[in-house]
JSON list of C-alpha atoms in Angstrom, two decimals:
[
{"chain": "A", "resi": 1, "resn": "UNK", "atom": "CA", "xyz": [69.52, 169.16, 89.65]},
{"chain": "A", "resi": 2, "resn": "UNK", "atom": "CA", "xyz": [72.86, 170.40, 91.73]},
{"chain": "A", "resi": 3, "resn": "UNK", "atom": "CA", "xyz": [72.97, 174.59, 92.25]},
{"chain": "A", "resi": 4, "resn": "UNK", "atom": "CA", "xyz": [75.63, 176.32, 90.60]},
{"chain": "A", "resi": 5, "resn": "UNK", "atom": "CA", "xyz": [76.73, 177.59, 93.84]},
{"chain": "A", "resi": 6, "resn": "UNK", "atom": "CA", "xyz": [77.42, 174.01, 95.17]},
{"chain": "A", "resi": 7, "resn": "UNK", "atom": "CA", "xyz": [79.23, 173.13, 92.10]},
{"chain": "A", "resi": 8, "resn": "UNK", "atom": "CA", "xyz": [80.95, 176.11, 92.96]},
{"chain": "A", "resi": 9, "resn": "UNK", "atom": "CA", "xyz": [81.97, 175.67, 96.27]},
{"chain": "A", "resi": 10, "resn": "UNK", "atom": "CA", "xyz": [82.87, 171.88, 95.24]},
{"chain": "A", "resi": 11, "resn": "UNK", "atom": "CA", "xyz": [85.13, 172.88, 92.90]},
{"chain": "A", "resi": 12, "resn": "UNK", "atom": "CA", "xyz": [87.11, 175.24, 95.11]},
{"chain": "A", "resi": 13, "resn": "UNK", "atom": "CA", "xyz": [87.69, 172.69, 97.79]},
{"chain": "A", "resi": 14, "resn": "UNK", "atom": "CA", "xyz": [87.81, 169.63, 96.42]},
{"chain": "A", "resi": 15, "resn": "UNK", "atom": "CA", "xyz": [90.54, 169.80, 93.87]},
{"chain": "A", "resi": 16, "resn": "UNK", "atom": "CA", "xyz": [93.33, 171.37, 96.68]},
{"chain": "A", "resi": 17, "resn": "UNK", "atom": "CA", "xyz": [92.10, 169.06, 99.14]},
{"chain": "A", "resi": 18, "resn": "UNK", "atom": "CA", "xyz": [92.37, 165.84, 96.90]},
{"chain": "A", "resi": 19, "resn": "UNK", "atom": "CA", "xyz": [96.13, 166.79, 95.69]},
{"chain": "A", "resi": 20, "resn": "UNK", "atom": "CA", "xyz": [97.03, 166.92, 99.41]},
{"chain": "A", "resi": 21, "resn": "UNK", "atom": "CA", "xyz": [95.08, 163.77, 100.12]},
{"chain": "A", "resi": 22, "resn": "UNK", "atom": "CA", "xyz": [97.26, 162.03, 97.26]},
{"chain": "A", "resi": 23, "resn": "UNK", "atom": "CA", "xyz": [100.36, 163.81, 97.94]},
{"chain": "A", "resi": 24, "resn": "UNK", "atom": "CA", "xyz": [100.04, 161.99, 101.73]},
{"chain": "A", "resi": 25, "resn": "UNK", "atom": "CA", "xyz": [99.11, 158.57, 100.69]},
{"chain": "A", "resi": 26, "resn": "UNK", "atom": "CA", "xyz": [101.59, 158.48, 97.74]},
{"chain": "A", "resi": 27, "resn": "UNK", "atom": "CA", "xyz": [104.61, 160.84, 99.22]},
{"chain": "A", "resi": 28, "resn": "UNK", "atom": "CA", "xyz": [105.23, 162.37, 96.22]},
{"chain": "A", "resi": 29, "resn": "UNK", "atom": "CA", "xyz": [103.33, 165.71, 95.56]},
{"chain": "A", "resi": 30, "resn": "UNK", "atom": "CA", "xyz": [103.26, 165.45, 91.53]},
{"chain": "A", "resi": 31, "resn": "UNK", "atom": "CA", "xyz": [101.67, 162.13, 91.11]},
{"chain": "A", "resi": 32, "resn": "UNK", "atom": "CA", "xyz": [99.34, 163.88, 93.52]},
{"chain": "A", "resi": 33, "resn": "UNK", "atom": "CA", "xyz": [98.57, 166.39, 91.39]},
{"chain": "A", "resi": 34, "resn": "UNK", "atom": "CA", "xyz": [98.44, 163.86, 88.14]},
{"chain": "A", "resi": 35, "resn": "UNK", "atom": "CA", "xyz": [96.09, 161.79, 90.26]},
{"chain": "A", "resi": 36, "resn": "UNK", "atom": "CA", "xyz": [93.69, 165.25, 90.80]},
{"chain": "A", "resi": 37, "resn": "UNK", "atom": "CA", "xyz": [93.67, 166.05, 87.39]},
{"chain": "A", "resi": 38, "resn": "UNK", "atom": "CA", "xyz": [92.98, 162.49, 86.18]},
{"chain": "A", "resi": 39, "resn": "UNK", "atom": "CA", "xyz": [90.05, 162.70, 88.58]},
{"chain": "A", "resi": 40, "resn": "UNK", "atom": "CA", "xyz": [89.16, 165.73, 87.40]},
{"chain": "A", "resi": 41, "resn": "UNK", "atom": "CA", "xyz": [88.93, 165.07, 83.59]},
{"chain": "A", "resi": 42, "resn": "UNK", "atom": "CA", "xyz": [87.07, 162.03, 84.47]},
{"chain": "A", "resi": 43, "resn": "UNK", "atom": "CA", "xyz": [84.27, 164.35, 86.09]},
{"chain": "A", "resi": 44, "resn": "UNK", "atom": "CA", "xyz": [84.04, 166.60, 83.35]},
{"chain": "A", "resi": 45, "resn": "UNK", "atom": "CA", "xyz": [84.22, 163.75, 80.54]},
{"chain": "A", "resi": 46, "resn": "UNK", "atom": "CA", "xyz": [80.97, 162.58, 82.53]},
{"chain": "A", "resi": 47, "resn": "UNK", "atom": "CA", "xyz": [79.41, 165.90, 82.47]},
{"chain": "A", "resi": 48, "resn": "UNK", "atom": "CA", "xyz": [79.60, 167.28, 86.11]},
{"chain": "A", "resi": 49, "resn": "UNK", "atom": "CA", "xyz": [81.61, 170.20, 85.43]},
{"chain": "A", "resi": 50, "resn": "UNK", "atom": "CA", "xyz": [80.33, 171.83, 82.37]},
{"chain": "A", "resi": 51, "resn": "UNK", "atom": "CA", "xyz": [81.32, 175.82, 82.81]},
{"chain": "A", "resi": 52, "resn": "UNK", "atom": "CA", "xyz": [84.49, 177.68, 81.86]},
{"chain": "A", "resi": 53, "resn": "UNK", "atom": "CA", "xyz": [83.86, 179.48, 84.74]},
{"chain": "A", "resi": 54, "resn": "UNK", "atom": "CA", "xyz": [84.10, 176.03, 87.14]},
{"chain": "A", "resi": 55, "resn": "UNK", "atom": "CA", "xyz": [87.08, 175.08, 85.06]},
{"chain": "A", "resi": 56, "resn": "UNK", "atom": "CA", "xyz": [88.72, 178.43, 86.04]},
{"chain": "A", "resi": 57, "resn": "UNK", "atom": "CA", "xyz": [88.03, 177.93, 89.68]},
{"chain": "A", "resi": 58, "resn": "UNK", "atom": "CA", "xyz": [88.95, 174.08, 89.44]},
{"chain": "A", "resi": 59, "resn": "UNK", "atom": "CA", "xyz": [92.40, 175.42, 88.25]},
{"chain": "A", "resi": 60, "resn": "UNK", "atom": "CA", "xyz": [92.95, 177.96, 90.95]},
{"chain": "A", "resi": 61, "resn": "UNK", "atom": "CA", "xyz": [92.33, 175.03, 93.43]},
{"chain": "A", "resi": 62, "resn": "UNK", "atom": "CA", "xyz": [94.22, 172.72, 91.89]},
{"chain": "A", "resi": 63, "resn": "UNK", "atom": "CA", "xyz": [97.48, 175.41, 92.02]},
{"chain": "A", "resi": 64, "resn": "UNK", "atom": "CA", "xyz": [97.00, 176.03, 95.84]},
{"chain": "A", "resi": 65, "resn": "UNK", "atom": "CA", "xyz": [96.54, 172.79, 96.63]},
{"chain": "A", "resi": 66, "resn": "UNK", "atom": "CA", "xyz": [99.69, 171.97, 94.69]},
{"chain": "A", "resi": 67, "resn": "UNK", "atom": "CA", "xyz": [101.53, 175.05, 96.40]},
{"chain": "A", "resi": 68, "resn": "UNK", "atom": "CA", "xyz": [100.37, 173.48, 99.87]},
{"chain": "A", "resi": 69, "resn": "UNK", "atom": "CA", "xyz": [101.60, 169.55, 99.11]},
{"chain": "A", "resi": 70, "resn": "UNK", "atom": "CA", "xyz": [105.00, 170.98, 97.78]},
{"chain": "A", "resi": 71, "resn": "UNK", "atom": "CA", "xyz": [105.65, 172.69, 101.03]},
{"chain": "A", "resi": 72, "resn": "UNK", "atom": "CA", "xyz": [104.60, 169.79, 103.16]},
{"chain": "A", "resi": 73, "resn": "UNK", "atom": "CA", "xyz": [106.81, 167.61, 100.52]},
{"chain": "A", "resi": 74, "resn": "UNK", "atom": "CA", "xyz": [109.57, 169.98, 101.30]},
{"chain": "A", "resi": 75, "resn": "UNK", "atom": "CA", "xyz": [109.26, 169.96, 105.24]},
{"chain": "A", "resi": 76, "resn": "UNK", "atom": "CA", "xyz": [108.48, 166.45, 105.10]},
{"chain": "A", "resi": 77, "resn": "UNK", "atom": "CA", "xyz": [112.20, 165.53, 103.20]},
{"chain": "A", "resi": 78, "resn": "UNK", "atom": "CA", "xyz": [114.13, 168.35, 105.48]},
{"chain": "A", "resi": 79, "resn": "UNK", "atom": "CA", "xyz": [112.31, 167.15, 108.48]},
{"chain": "A", "resi": 80, "resn": "UNK", "atom": "CA", "xyz": [113.81, 163.30, 107.55]},
{"chain": "A", "resi": 81, "resn": "UNK", "atom": "CA", "xyz": [117.17, 164.42, 106.25]},
{"chain": "A", "resi": 82, "resn": "UNK", "atom": "CA", "xyz": [117.84, 166.54, 110.01]},
{"chain": "A", "resi": 83, "resn": "UNK", "atom": "CA", "xyz": [116.40, 163.07, 111.59]},
{"chain": "A", "resi": 84, "resn": "UNK", "atom": "CA", "xyz": [119.23, 161.20, 109.61]},
{"chain": "A", "resi": 85, "resn": "UNK", "atom": "CA", "xyz": [122.00, 163.21, 110.73]}
]
C-alpha cells in the first residue's frame, strides 16, 4: 500500500511540474493546464486520489505551476518580440 506521505509529496510536486512540462511541449500555458487537469481527473477516476486533502494539495500545486508557466510563457513571448525587432 502507498503511504499517505508519498501521496502527499507526489500531489505537491507532480501537478505543478506537469503544467510546466506540458507548457514547454505545447507552447501554450492554458493547454498545459487543461492537459494536467485531465491527467489528474483520470487519476481520481482510477482511485489513486481519494481524500479531500489530496484534492486541495493537487489544486494548490496546479495553481503554483500555472502561475510559473504563465510567467515563463510571457517571458518567452517578450524575448521573441525583442528578437524580431
